[in-house]
C-alpha positions as a printed NumPy array, in Angstrom:
array([[ -5.269,  35.067, -21.639],
       [ -8.172,  37.408, -20.887],
       [ -7.202,  40.249, -23.243],
       [ -8.531,  39.702, -26.781],
       [ -5.569,  41.483, -28.372],
       [ -3.042,  39.306, -26.566],
       [ -4.864,  36.158, -27.678],
       [ -4.947,  37.353, -31.292],
       [ -1.169,  37.912, -31.198],
       [ -0.286,  34.747, -29.315],
       [  2.574,  32.715, -30.836],
       [  0.355,  29.637, -30.746],
       [ -1.521,  31.13 , -33.708],
       [  1.734,  31.317, -35.661],
       [  2.52 ,  27.726, -34.702],
       [ -0.97 ,  26.621, -35.799],
       [ -2.098,  28.893, -38.657],
       [ -4.914,  26.441, -39.373],
       [ -7.282,  24.742, -36.993],
       [ -6.737,  27.153, -34.072],
       [ -8.662,  30.425, -33.685],
       [ -9.269,  32.859, -30.812],
       [-12.589,  32.446, -29.008],
       [-14.284,  35.701, -29.991],
       [-17.563,  35.19 , -28.137],
       [-18.266,  38.085, -25.788],
       [-17.205,  37.219, -22.254],
       [-15.167,  34.171, -23.348],
       [-11.409,  33.636, -23.597],
       [ -8.747,  31.349, -25.015],
       [ -8.601,  29.357, -28.241],
       [-10.927,  27.093, -30.18 ],
       [ -9.049,  24.095, -31.596],
       [-10.291,  21.841, -34.38 ],
       [-10.84 ,  18.323, -33.077],
       [ -8.432,  16.791, -35.624],
       [ -5.623,  19.094, -34.391],
       [ -6.266,  18.686, -30.66 ],
       [ -3.608,  16.095, -29.794],
       [ -0.979,  17.897, -31.86 ],
       [ -1.948,  21.215, -30.262],
       [ -1.824,  19.825, -26.711],
       [  1.545,  18.162, -27.329],
       [  3.028,  21.431, -28.59 ],
       [  1.474,  23.305, -25.697],
       [  3.197,  20.974, -23.242],
       [  6.552,  20.453, -24.964],
       [  7.137,  23.76 , -26.784],
       [  5.252,  26.342, -24.732],
       [  5.763,  24.897, -21.227],
       [  2.131,  24.332, -20.243],
       [  2.878,  21.003, -18.61 ],
       [  0.032,  21.   , -16.062],
       [ -3.507,  20.309, -17.282],
       [ -5.657,  21.317, -14.367],
       [ -9.258,  21.101, -15.506],
       [-11.341,  19.421, -18.23 ],
       [-14.973,  20.553, -18.484],
       [-17.757,  19.45 , -20.786],
       [-20.479,  21.955, -21.712],
       [-23.778,  21.263, -23.473],
       [-24.816,  24.164, -25.707],
       [-28.224,  22.7  , -26.539],
       [-29.612,  25.705, -28.489],
       [-26.497,  25.744, -30.705],
       [-26.511,  21.987, -31.265],
       [-22.958,  21.497, -30.043],
       [-20.888,  20.137, -27.2  ],
       [-17.777,  21.912, -26.   ],
       [-14.832,  20.613, -23.994],
       [-12.92 ,  23.319, -22.114],
       [ -9.323,  22.766, -20.965],
       [ -7.401,  24.906, -18.445],
       [ -3.633,  24.409, -18.735],
       [ -0.905,  26.002, -16.61 ],
       [  2.863,  26.07 , -16.289],
       [  4.061,  24.233, -13.189],
       [  6.438,  27.159, -12.646],
       [  3.491,  29.522, -12.158],
       [  1.302,  31.977, -14.047],
       [ -2.228,  32.2  , -15.342],
       [ -4.25 ,  29.779, -17.408],
       [ -4.136,  29.081, -21.093],
       [ -7.674,  28.072, -22.029],
       [ -8.414,  26.011, -25.116],
       [-11.616,  24.394, -26.317],
       [-12.976,  21.874, -28.779],
       [-16.473,  22.091, -30.252],
       [-18.217,  19.083, -31.792],
       [-21.763,  18.335, -33.025],
       [-24.142,  17.433, -30.235],
       [-25.602,  14.44 , -32.114],
       [-22.232,  12.692, -32.334],
       [-19.822,  14.351, -29.891],
       [-16.442,  12.668, -30.474],
       [-13.249,  14.313, -29.189],
       [ -9.713,  12.861, -29.26 ],
       [ -8.516,  11.802, -25.822],
       [ -5.617,  13.737, -24.289],
       [ -4.67 ,  11.   , -21.8  ],
       [ -1.587,  10.176, -23.871],
       [ -0.427,  13.803, -23.507],
       [ -1.816,  14.657, -20.078],
       [ -2.552,  11.482, -18.028],
       [ -4.416,  13.683, -15.53 ],
       [ -7.225,  13.98 , -18.084],
       [ -8.167,  10.301, -17.467],
       [-10.899,  10.587, -14.837],
       [-12.059,  13.985, -16.085],
       [-12.679,  12.65 , -19.594],
       [-14.544,   9.683, -18.131],
       [-16.684,  12.113, -16.147],
       [-17.536,  14.123, -19.29 ],
       [-18.47 ,  10.879, -21.082],
       [-20.528,   9.64 , -18.142],
       [-22.507,  12.82 , -17.474],
       [-22.609,  14.458, -20.924],
       [-22.086,  11.627, -23.422],
       [-18.953,  13.131, -25.002],
       [-16.929,  10.219, -26.37 ],
       [-13.154,  10.534, -26.085],
       [-11.603,   8.564, -28.904],
       [ -8.456,   6.705, -27.869],
       [ -9.16 ,   6.841, -24.13 ],
       [ -7.624,   3.71 , -22.558],
       [-10.574,   2.941, -20.268],
       [-13.63 ,   4.951, -21.314],
       [-16.542,   3.905, -19.112],
       [-18.839,   5.439, -16.544],
       [-17.175,   6.725, -13.404],
       [-19.873,   8.375, -11.242],
       [-23.041,   6.654, -12.502],
       [-23.612,   2.89 , -12.575],
       [-23.218,   1.054, -15.877],
       [-26.942,   0.369, -16.289],
       [-27.895,   4.053, -15.967],
       [-30.122,   5.458, -18.727],
       [-28.773,   8.567, -20.431],
       [-26.264,  11.25 , -19.541],
       [-27.724,  13.348, -16.738],
       [-25.888,  16.663, -17.284],
       [-27.314,  17.025, -20.786],
       [-29.742,  19.922, -20.947],
       [-32.542,  17.777, -22.372],
       [-32.185,  14.998, -19.746],
       [-35.007,  14.907, -17.188],
       [-35.016,  12.899, -13.994],
       [-37.997,  10.877, -12.828],
       [-39.032,  13.573, -10.37 ],
       [-38.429,  16.524, -12.774],
       [-40.487,  19.529, -11.773],
       [-39.108,  22.654, -13.445],
       [-36.01 ,  23.73 , -15.345],
       [-34.915,  26.44 , -12.912],
       [-35.379,  27.474,  -9.313],
       [-37.126,  28.91 ,  -7.415],
       [-39.87 ,  26.41 ,  -8.318],
       [-43.383,  27.778,  -8.585],
       [-44.581,  25.326,  -5.928],
       [-42.077,  26.735,  -3.428],
       [-42.174,  30.464,  -4.085],
       [-44.   ,  32.653,  -3.378],
       [-46.79 ,  30.393,  -2.139],
       [-44.698,  27.797,  -0.306],
       [-46.811,  24.806,  -1.397],
       [-44.021,  22.321,  -0.745],
       [-44.415,  18.641,  -1.65 ],
       [-42.137,  15.653,  -2.101],
       [-41.592,  15.196,  -5.827],
       [-40.817,  11.498,  -5.272],
       [-44.399,  10.969,  -4.062],
       [-45.735,  12.145,  -7.411],
       [-43.651,  10.079,  -9.805],
       [-44.704,   6.565, -10.829],
       [-41.497,   4.892,  -9.643],
       [-41.734,   6.19 ,  -6.099],
       [-38.005,   6.832,  -6.329],
       [-35.634,   9.052,  -8.261],
       [-34.588,   6.677, -11.044],
       [-35.672,   5.925, -14.599],
       [-34.722,   2.523, -16.001],
       [-33.902,   1.858, -19.671],
       [-36.654,   0.25 , -21.798],
       [-37.271,  -3.46 , -21.01 ],
       [-34.875,  -3.233, -18.039],
       [-35.551,  -5.419, -15.007],
       [-33.274,  -4.527, -12.053],
       [-33.965,  -7.912, -10.461],
       [-32.485,  -9.763, -13.453],
       [-29.691,  -7.35 , -14.359],
       [-26.114,  -8.639, -14.369],
       [-23.584,  -5.908, -13.54 ],
       [-21.622,  -6.106, -16.79 ],
       [-19.459,  -3.21 , -15.679],
       [-18.064,  -5.244, -12.815],
       [-17.401,  -8.221, -15.088],
       [-15.442,  -5.995, -17.457],
       [-13.615,  -4.447, -14.522],
       [-12.529,  -7.803, -13.085],
       [-11.559,  -9.164, -16.498],
       [ -9.25 ,  -6.222, -17.066],
       [ -7.553,  -6.72 , -13.702],
       [ -6.748, -10.441, -13.918],
       [ -4.077, -10.875, -16.556],
       [ -0.669,  -9.574, -15.542],
       [  2.788, -10.931, -16.317],
       [  5.22 , -11.494, -13.485],
       [  8.851, -10.455, -13.394],
       [  9.994, -13.622, -11.607],
       [  9.544, -17.372, -11.975],
       [  7.902, -17.943,  -8.593],
       [  4.546, -19.637,  -9.142],
       [  1.893, -17.712,  -7.243],
       [ -1.763, -17.196,  -7.932],
       [ -2.993, -13.665,  -8.565],
       [ -6.267, -12.763,  -6.882],
       [ -8.645,  -9.843,  -7.297],
       [ -9.832,  -8.345,  -4.009],
       [-12.344,  -5.598,  -3.229],
       [-11.373,  -3.105,  -0.531],
       [-14.578,  -1.266,   0.294],
       [-16.896,   0.362,  -0.485],
       [-18.264,  -0.25 ,   3.021],
       [-15.071,  -0.141,   5.022],
       [-13.672,   2.524,   7.365],
       [-10.22 ,   2.342,   5.776],
       [-11.623,   3.73 ,   2.501],
       [-12.686,   6.997,   4.215],
       [-16.278,   6.673,   3.052],
       [-18.177,   4.81 ,   0.353],
       [-15.154,   4.238,  -1.875],
       [-13.92 ,   1.01 ,  -3.409],
       [-10.489,  -0.138,  -4.512],
       [-10.401,  -3.199,  -6.775],
       [ -6.945,  -4.666,  -6.329],
       [ -5.047,  -7.4  ,  -8.148],
       [ -2.676,  -9.044,  -5.674],
       [  0.303, -11.258,  -6.276],
       [  0.701, -12.638,  -2.779],
       [  0.438,  -9.411,  -0.747],
       [  1.908,  -7.191,  -3.463],
       [ -0.39 ,  -4.838,  -5.373],
       [  0.   ,  -5.525,  -9.097],
       [ -2.84 ,  -3.302, -10.277],
       [ -5.44 ,  -1.127,  -8.565],
       [ -8.51 ,   0.598,  -9.924],
       [-10.525,   3.102,  -7.885],
       [-14.312,   2.756,  -8.119],
       [-16.361,   5.728,  -6.968],
       [-19.754,   7.336,  -7.444],
       [-21.629,   5.649,  -4.58 ],
       [-22.282,   9.107,  -3.087],
       [-22.921,  10.919,  -6.372],
       [-26.04 ,  13.136,  -6.357],
       [-25.447,  15.203,  -9.518],
       [-24.321,  18.27 ,  -7.613],
       [-23.673,  20.159, -10.846],
       [-27.18 ,  19.575, -12.244],
       [-28.569,  20.945,  -8.995],
       [-26.201,  23.911,  -9.338],
       [-27.471,  24.693, -12.832],
       [-31.069,  24.796, -11.591],
       [-30.263,  26.96 ,  -8.572],
       [-29.935,  30.702,  -8.626],
       [-26.366,  31.946,  -8.165],
       [-26.844,  32.695,  -4.472],
       [-28.505,  29.324,  -3.81 ],
       [-25.283,  27.545,  -4.796],
       [-23.153,  28.945,  -1.98 ],
       [-24.521,  26.555,   0.701],
       [-24.276,  23.676,  -1.785],
       [-20.515,  24.242,  -2.037],
       [-20.315,  23.617,   1.734],
       [-21.416,  20.035,   1.154],
       [-18.57 ,  19.141,  -1.218],
       [-15.513,  18.85 ,   1.011],
       [-17.504,  19.148,   4.199],
       [-14.281,  19.508,   6.209],
       [-13.27 ,  22.607,   4.222],
       [-16.482,  24.494,   3.582],
       [-15.055,  28.02 ,   3.837],
       [-12.551,  27.357,   1.015],
       [-15.337,  25.88 ,  -1.115],
       [-17.38 ,  29.06 ,  -0.646],
       [-14.456,  31.167,  -1.796],
       [-13.728,  29.304,  -5.022],
       [-17.325,  29.623,  -6.179],
       [-17.924,  33.271,  -5.249],
       [-14.623,  34.162,  -6.914],
       [-15.841,  32.679, -10.223],
       [-19.127,  34.622, -10.058],
       [-17.308,  37.814,  -9.063],
       [-15.145,  37.453, -12.198],
       [-18.322,  37.291, -14.291],
       [-19.708,  40.373, -12.536],
       [-16.479,  42.292, -13.222],
       [-16.579,  45.964, -12.253],
       [-20.144,  45.656, -10.992],
       [-18.874,  44.333,  -7.675],
       [-15.874,  44.955,  -5.407],
       [-14.763,  43.263,  -2.205],
       [-14.119,  45.595,   0.77 ],
       [-10.696,  45.483,   2.432],
       [-11.953,  44.05 ,   5.706],
       [-13.828,  41.296,   3.865],
       [-10.658,  40.371,   1.951],
       [ -8.836,  39.845,   5.244],
       [-11.72 ,  37.878,   6.756],
       [-11.73 ,  35.591,   3.699],
       [ -8.026,  34.84 ,   4.139],
       [ -8.466,  34.291,   7.885],
       [-11.307,  31.808,   7.412],
       [ -9.511,  29.993,   4.561],
       [ -6.317,  29.538,   6.588],
       [ -8.206,  28.34 ,   9.648],
       [ -9.887,  25.888,   7.263],
       [ -6.492,  24.64 ,   6.062],
       [ -5.43 ,  23.971,   9.666],
       [ -8.725,  22.196,  10.43 ],
       [ -8.338,  19.989,   7.364],
       [ -4.686,  19.11 ,   7.882],
       [ -4.873,  18.18 ,  11.551],
       [ -7.905,  16.03 ,  10.725],
       [ -5.963,  14.404,   7.842],
       [ -3.008,  13.66 ,  10.138],
       [ -5.326,  12.117,  12.727],
       [ -7.067,   9.857,  10.203],
       [ -3.739,   8.822,   8.655],
       [ -2.543,   7.652,  12.077],
       [ -5.826,   5.808,  12.435],
       [ -5.099,   4.031,   9.129],
       [ -1.634,   3.167,  10.425],
       [ -3.181,   1.351,  13.371],
       [ -2.786,   3.951,  16.131],
       [ -6.559,   3.885,  16.425],
       [ -8.126,   6.977,  17.95 ],
       [ -5.557,   8.485,  20.319],
       [ -3.801,  10.809,  17.8  ],
       [ -7.186,  11.59 ,  16.292],
       [ -8.461,  12.849,  19.641],
       [ -5.514,  15.256,  19.911],
       [ -6.353,  16.545,  16.426],
       [-10.08 ,  16.822,  17.1  ],
       [ -9.532,  18.905,  20.23 ],
       [ -7.784,  21.659,  18.251],
       [-10.29 ,  21.355,  15.416],
       [-13.194,  21.919,  17.803],
       [-11.693,  25.201,  19.009],
       [-11.495,  26.48 ,  15.425],
       [-15.048,  25.272,  14.75 ],
       [-16.135,  27.462,  17.671],
       [-14.946,  30.43 ,  15.608],
       [-16.705,  29.179,  12.479],
       [-19.933,  28.752,  14.448],
       [-19.668,  32.264,  15.855],
       [-19.235,  33.929,  12.451],
       [-21.402,  31.706,  10.225],
       [-23.867,  30.022,  12.571],
       [-22.61 ,  26.552,  11.698],
       [-19.704,  24.36 ,  12.732],
       [-19.381,  22.243,   9.62 ],
       [-21.427,  23.569,   6.673],
       [-20.271,  27.186,   6.869],
       [-22.319,  29.351,   4.519],
       [-20.316,  32.553,   5.106],
       [-18.892,  33.985,   1.882],
       [-21.028,  36.237,  -0.343],
       [-20.591,  37.888,  -3.716],
       [-18.719,  41.063,  -2.823],
       [-17.64 ,  40.067,   0.687],
       [-18.807,  37.949,   3.588],
       [-22.197,  37.542,   5.245],
       [-21.466,  39.327,   8.534],
       [-18.705,  40.81 ,  10.652],
       [-17.01 ,  39.176,  13.632],
       [-19.196,  38.966,  16.76 ],
       [-17.819,  40.498,  19.985],
       [-14.96 ,  38.516,  21.53 ],
       [-14.149,  36.41 ,  18.447],
       [-11.149,  38.494,  17.365],
       [ -9.535,  38.042,  20.779],
       [-10.247,  34.317,  20.703],
       [ -8.598,  34.031,  17.282],
       [ -5.498,  35.847,  18.515],
       [ -5.199,  33.525,  21.515],
       [ -5.392,  30.503,  19.225],
       [ -2.991,  31.775,  16.583],
       [ -0.333,  33.355,  18.764],
       [ -0.445,  31.025,  21.764],
       [ -2.168,  27.654,  21.602],
       [ -1.887,  26.406,  18.012],
       [  1.902,  26.839,  17.582],
       [  2.44 ,  24.962,  20.851],
       [ -0.015,  22.179,  20.023],
       [  1.347,  21.628,  16.5  ],
       [  4.863,  21.317,  17.938],
       [  3.472,  18.787,  20.392],
       [  1.825,  16.749,  17.62 ],
       [  5.098,  16.869,  15.677],
       [  7.065,  15.692,  18.708],
       [  4.74 ,  12.741,  19.352],
       [  4.497,  11.46 ,  15.772],
       [  7.279,  12.484,  13.395],
       [ 10.106,  10.391,  14.81 ],
       [  7.902,   7.499,  15.895],
       [  9.626,   4.377,  14.581],
       [  6.388,   2.726,  13.446],
       [  5.288,   5.843,  11.557],
       [  8.649,   6.088,   9.799],
       [  8.895,   2.357,   9.017],
       [  5.384,   2.256,   7.532],
       [  5.524,   5.562,   5.628],
       [  9.041,   6.157,   4.311],
       [  9.492,   5.015,   0.711],
       [  5.845,   3.932,   0.421],
       [  3.483,   5.209,  -2.272],
       [  6.156,   7.18 ,  -4.12 ],
       [  5.035,   9.66 ,  -6.776],
       [  7.835,  11.371,  -8.689],
       [  7.676,  15.098,  -9.597],
       [  7.176,  14.25 , -13.275],
       [  4.337,  11.85 , -12.444],
       [  2.689,  14.307, -10.059],
       [  2.559,  16.989, -12.765],
       [  1.474,  14.541, -15.479],
       [ -1.377,  13.157, -13.344],
       [ -2.621,  16.693, -12.487],
       [ -2.029,  16.11 ,  -8.767],
       [ -2.649,  19.164,  -6.613],
       [ -2.049,  20.498,  -3.135],
       [  0.012,  18.526,  -0.605],
       [  0.204,  15.519,  -2.967],
       [  1.903,  17.661,  -5.625],
       [  4.159,  19.612,  -3.253],
       [  5.289,  16.494,  -1.347],
       [  6.638,  15.24 ,  -4.689],
       [  9.016,  18.174,  -4.988],
       [  6.861,  20.555,  -7.066],
       [  6.531,  23.904,  -5.218],
       [  3.234,  24.829,  -6.889],
       [  0.681,  26.674,  -4.765],
       [ -2.103,  28.729,  -6.368],
       [ -1.7  ,  31.371,  -3.643],
       [  1.773,  32.087,  -5.065],
       [  1.602,  30.736,  -8.643],
       [ -1.534,  32.708,  -9.583],
       [ -2.422,  34.892,  -6.561],
       [ -6.017,  35.715,  -5.691],
       [ -7.615,  37.771,  -2.932],
       [ -4.854,  39.568,  -1.008],
       [ -2.378,  36.694,  -0.635],
       [  0.303,  38.768,  -2.338],
       [  0.413,  40.945,   0.811],
       [  1.567,  38.173,   3.131],
       [  4.948,  36.643,   3.77 ],
       [  4.846,  32.844,   3.713],
       [  6.78 ,  29.993,   2.15 ],
       [  5.399,  27.412,  -0.254],
       [  5.947,  24.181,   1.674],
       [  7.696,  21.518,  -0.395],
       [  9.165,  18.058,   0.287],
       [ 11.124,  15.937,  -2.151],
       [ 10.587,  12.196,  -1.596],
       [  6.985,  11.947,  -2.803],
       [  6.103,   9.227,  -0.294],
       [  3.494,   8.853,   2.458],
       [  5.913,  10.236,   5.046],
       [  6.457,  13.457,   3.094],
       [  2.733,  13.835,   2.51 ],
       [  2.362,  13.707,   6.306],
       [  5.217,  16.178,   6.876],
       [  3.99 ,  18.621,   4.234],
       [  0.745,  19.073,   6.143],
       [  2.633,  19.95 ,   9.324],
       [  4.68 ,  22.438,   7.294],
       [  1.545,  23.987,   5.802],
       [ -0.142,  24.319,   9.192],
       [  2.842,  26.347,  10.391],
       [  2.703,  28.559,   7.288],
       [ -1.044,  29.055,   7.789],
       [ -0.385,  30.165,  11.37 ],
       [  2.187,  32.605,   9.992],
       [ -0.365,  34.04 ,   7.522],
       [ -3.026,  34.255,  10.235],
       [ -0.734,  36.18 ,  12.559],
       [ -0.086,  38.768,   9.835],
       [ -3.762,  38.965,   8.825],
       [ -4.956,  39.488,  12.405],
       [ -2.321,  42.181,  12.992],
       [ -3.297,  43.989,   9.769],
       [ -7.106,  43.508,   9.929],
       [ -8.634,  46.9  ,   9.025],
       [-11.975,  48.359,  10.071],
       [-14.749,  48.85 ,   7.532],
       [-17.587,  47.166,   5.697],
       [-17.658,  43.418,   5.066],
       [-20.   ,  43.38 ,   2.029],
       [-20.254,  45.467,  -1.137],
       [-23.571,  47.314,  -1.119],
       [-26.645,  45.454,   0.066],
       [-26.829,  41.618,  -0.039],
       [-27.909,  40.283,  -3.446],
       [-30.558,  37.592,  -3.147],
       [-31.146,  37.319,  -6.889],
       [-29.234,  38.871,  -9.743],
       [-28.602,  38.557, -13.437],
       [-24.984,  37.819, -14.245],
       [-23.478,  39.075, -17.533],
       [-23.139,  36.388, -20.189],
       [-19.737,  34.733, -20.464],
       [-17.474,  32.221, -18.743],
       [-15.215,  32.364, -15.689],
       [-12.969,  29.98 , -13.806],
       [-12.4  ,  30.721, -10.134],
       [ -9.758,  28.681,  -8.343],
       [ -8.36 ,  28.67 ,  -4.844],
       [ -5.631,  26.687,  -3.115],
       [ -7.932,  24.576,  -0.967],
       [ -6.485,  22.316,   1.73 ],
       [ -6.575,  19.335,  -0.67 ],
       [ -5.283,  21.282,  -3.662],
       [ -6.662,  23.392,  -6.457],
       [-10.418,  23.732,  -6.092],
       [-11.873,  25.315,  -9.223],
       [-15.338,  26.371, -10.33 ],
       [-16.036,  26.846, -14.037],
       [-19.221,  28.862, -14.514],
       [-20.956,  29.791, -17.772],
       [-23.635,  32.501, -17.658],
       [-26.304,  32.991, -20.31 ],
       [-27.295,  36.318, -18.773],
       [-30.095,  34.894, -16.616],
       [-30.396,  34.466, -12.848],
       [-29.252,  30.818, -13.035],
       [-25.893,  29.416, -14.253],
       [-25.959,  27.727, -17.651],
       [-22.968,  25.561, -16.666],
       [-21.575,  24.972, -13.209],
       [-18.599,  22.62 , -12.964],
       [-16.388,  21.727, -10.009],
       [-12.702,  20.887, -10.394],
       [-12.588,  18.669,  -7.314],
       [ -9.063,  17.94 ,  -5.979],
       [-10.208,  14.82 ,  -4.092],
       [-11.481,  13.375,  -7.387],
       [ -8.511,  14.292,  -9.58 ],
       [ -5.832,  13.366,  -7.008],
       [ -7.153,   9.785,  -7.16 ],
       [ -6.005,   9.546, -10.792],
       [ -2.505,   8.709,  -9.553],
       [ -3.623,   6.234,  -6.855],
       [ -2.936,   3.137,  -8.949],
       [  0.548,   4.375,  -9.851],
       [  1.332,   5.047,  -6.173],
       [  0.174,   1.617,  -5.005],
       [  1.681,  -0.685,  -7.639],
       [  4.559,  -2.684,  -6.164],
       [  3.632,  -1.957,  -2.544],
       [  1.789,  -4.257,  -0.143],
       [ -1.967,  -4.43 ,   0.303],
       [ -1.655,  -2.915,   3.789],
       [  0.261,  -0.031,   2.241],
       [ -2.623,   0.751,  -0.118],
       [ -4.688,   1.792,   2.902],
       [ -2.191,   4.376,   4.112],
       [ -1.428,   5.584,   0.571],
       [ -5.125,   6.367,   0.149],
       [ -5.101,   8.045,   3.572],
       [ -2.102,  10.171,   2.581],
       [ -3.994,  11.582,  -0.426],
       [ -6.683,  12.873,   1.972],
       [ -9.973,  12.558,   0.097],
       [-13.5  ,  13.447,   1.118],
       [-16.151,  11.514,  -0.781],
       [-18.606,  14.41 ,  -0.845],
       [-16.101,  16.215,  -3.055],
       [-14.936,  13.12 ,  -4.966],
       [-18.424,  12.054,  -6.031],
       [-20.249,  15.377,  -5.915]])
């Protein structure tokens, strides 16, 4: 609800005459809920008002005001805009009731807010660090937390600009590395208590039969190709059956959001490329959309740029999905042959990305108010050849080789099932959500850009297993080709950027949430501006991270070999998971 009048008249205020008030800060939206009414409010929101899908949970440190805020974005799985609600608690003792009992998808997001900001969620079933290691000192997203190599609060640093006196900060700190240890801490003598607690919680499980077997706890990863990066699954096995699984992540964490809050707004665009490094164009779009919302009428996107954004985003979806299909077949044991077919088509699309952005992988192309540059000569014709000729034929070929393969079907059908109710409850997004029978796609449910101009179907499958998560990606590739054909036919002439490029700007104070339907699901950026040239809060709703919330539920009852392909069917990238 962005209109203040509509918020003031919302029936939620009648339902909760006490403890719920509109957020009347200039540039803000939604409701502020008293902490002691939060669980009741969220339950009513889900059961009485139909907001059954909790997409995003964000912690914010308002250091000057002495408070912490938790911001929730809830949606209806049938479509529509967000209902935003918030809780504010004292910064000295930030305790907020957990919403995991109402929205299980809040699990990992609440752990992240505890880990990085020190907000304690009372009643959370497993509140512990998730991105930092258990011996880490402090909560690094707090505004008063300083790293060992701290130089300045905001960029550009005085040592870099305008003089360019660059030095390595690590060389000037006494540790010679970027860590600070707690007082009296000796890393050589430290026992990883977090791991002990983790293993203890995974050992005791009752069996449904009388067969005497010994349960064992096994680590899959983090250094293993089947985990798609530095990711670890701690699994309790009864024979070869998965009884319990807990994902362990954070090995690649580099505090992306802290970096983002020190950068200027423009500096953050190339940092978004490094999240899901297979889908950099979509990452660009989600972030610039959030900043454009903050800028409001001060900036407009030209028609041609709107079309170029859609074209690049849909090519990105194809790149991601064919890569995901190739790696899934690798996990199934087909080794690299299907992957090579996928990579060949991906390389041809990366040729286009390189031509327009100068890079094949980290594509820094989107800008506030448009895109960085127009299409070079010959690229439009190359895109038409791909979209109208080669890609439809090659996707049909991939389908013909794989879909009816007896090994693929035997390994994937009925494995890793996630029901529609579970998918919504766990805040699953993208192909994982739609393969479970929920036809929710941000491009249709809450349209952005010019997606409302195109004819395309929201791909949906109904079994919620690995096989349907494979098929849904083939379906979505075909719909992306359909969108691309329309966009290329309709592409108008004109400018590709509003005004002159903005290298530094002051953004009006307020908050904004920009979300796109990325290849892996809803990718959202929550940005708070204090009116300066740097974001006060910069938070990423990462689909790779949140989709893992349901991993344990998908794996329980299946075999240990199945856990590998279930993880592969979710399609994660650790740069986005860990940030």
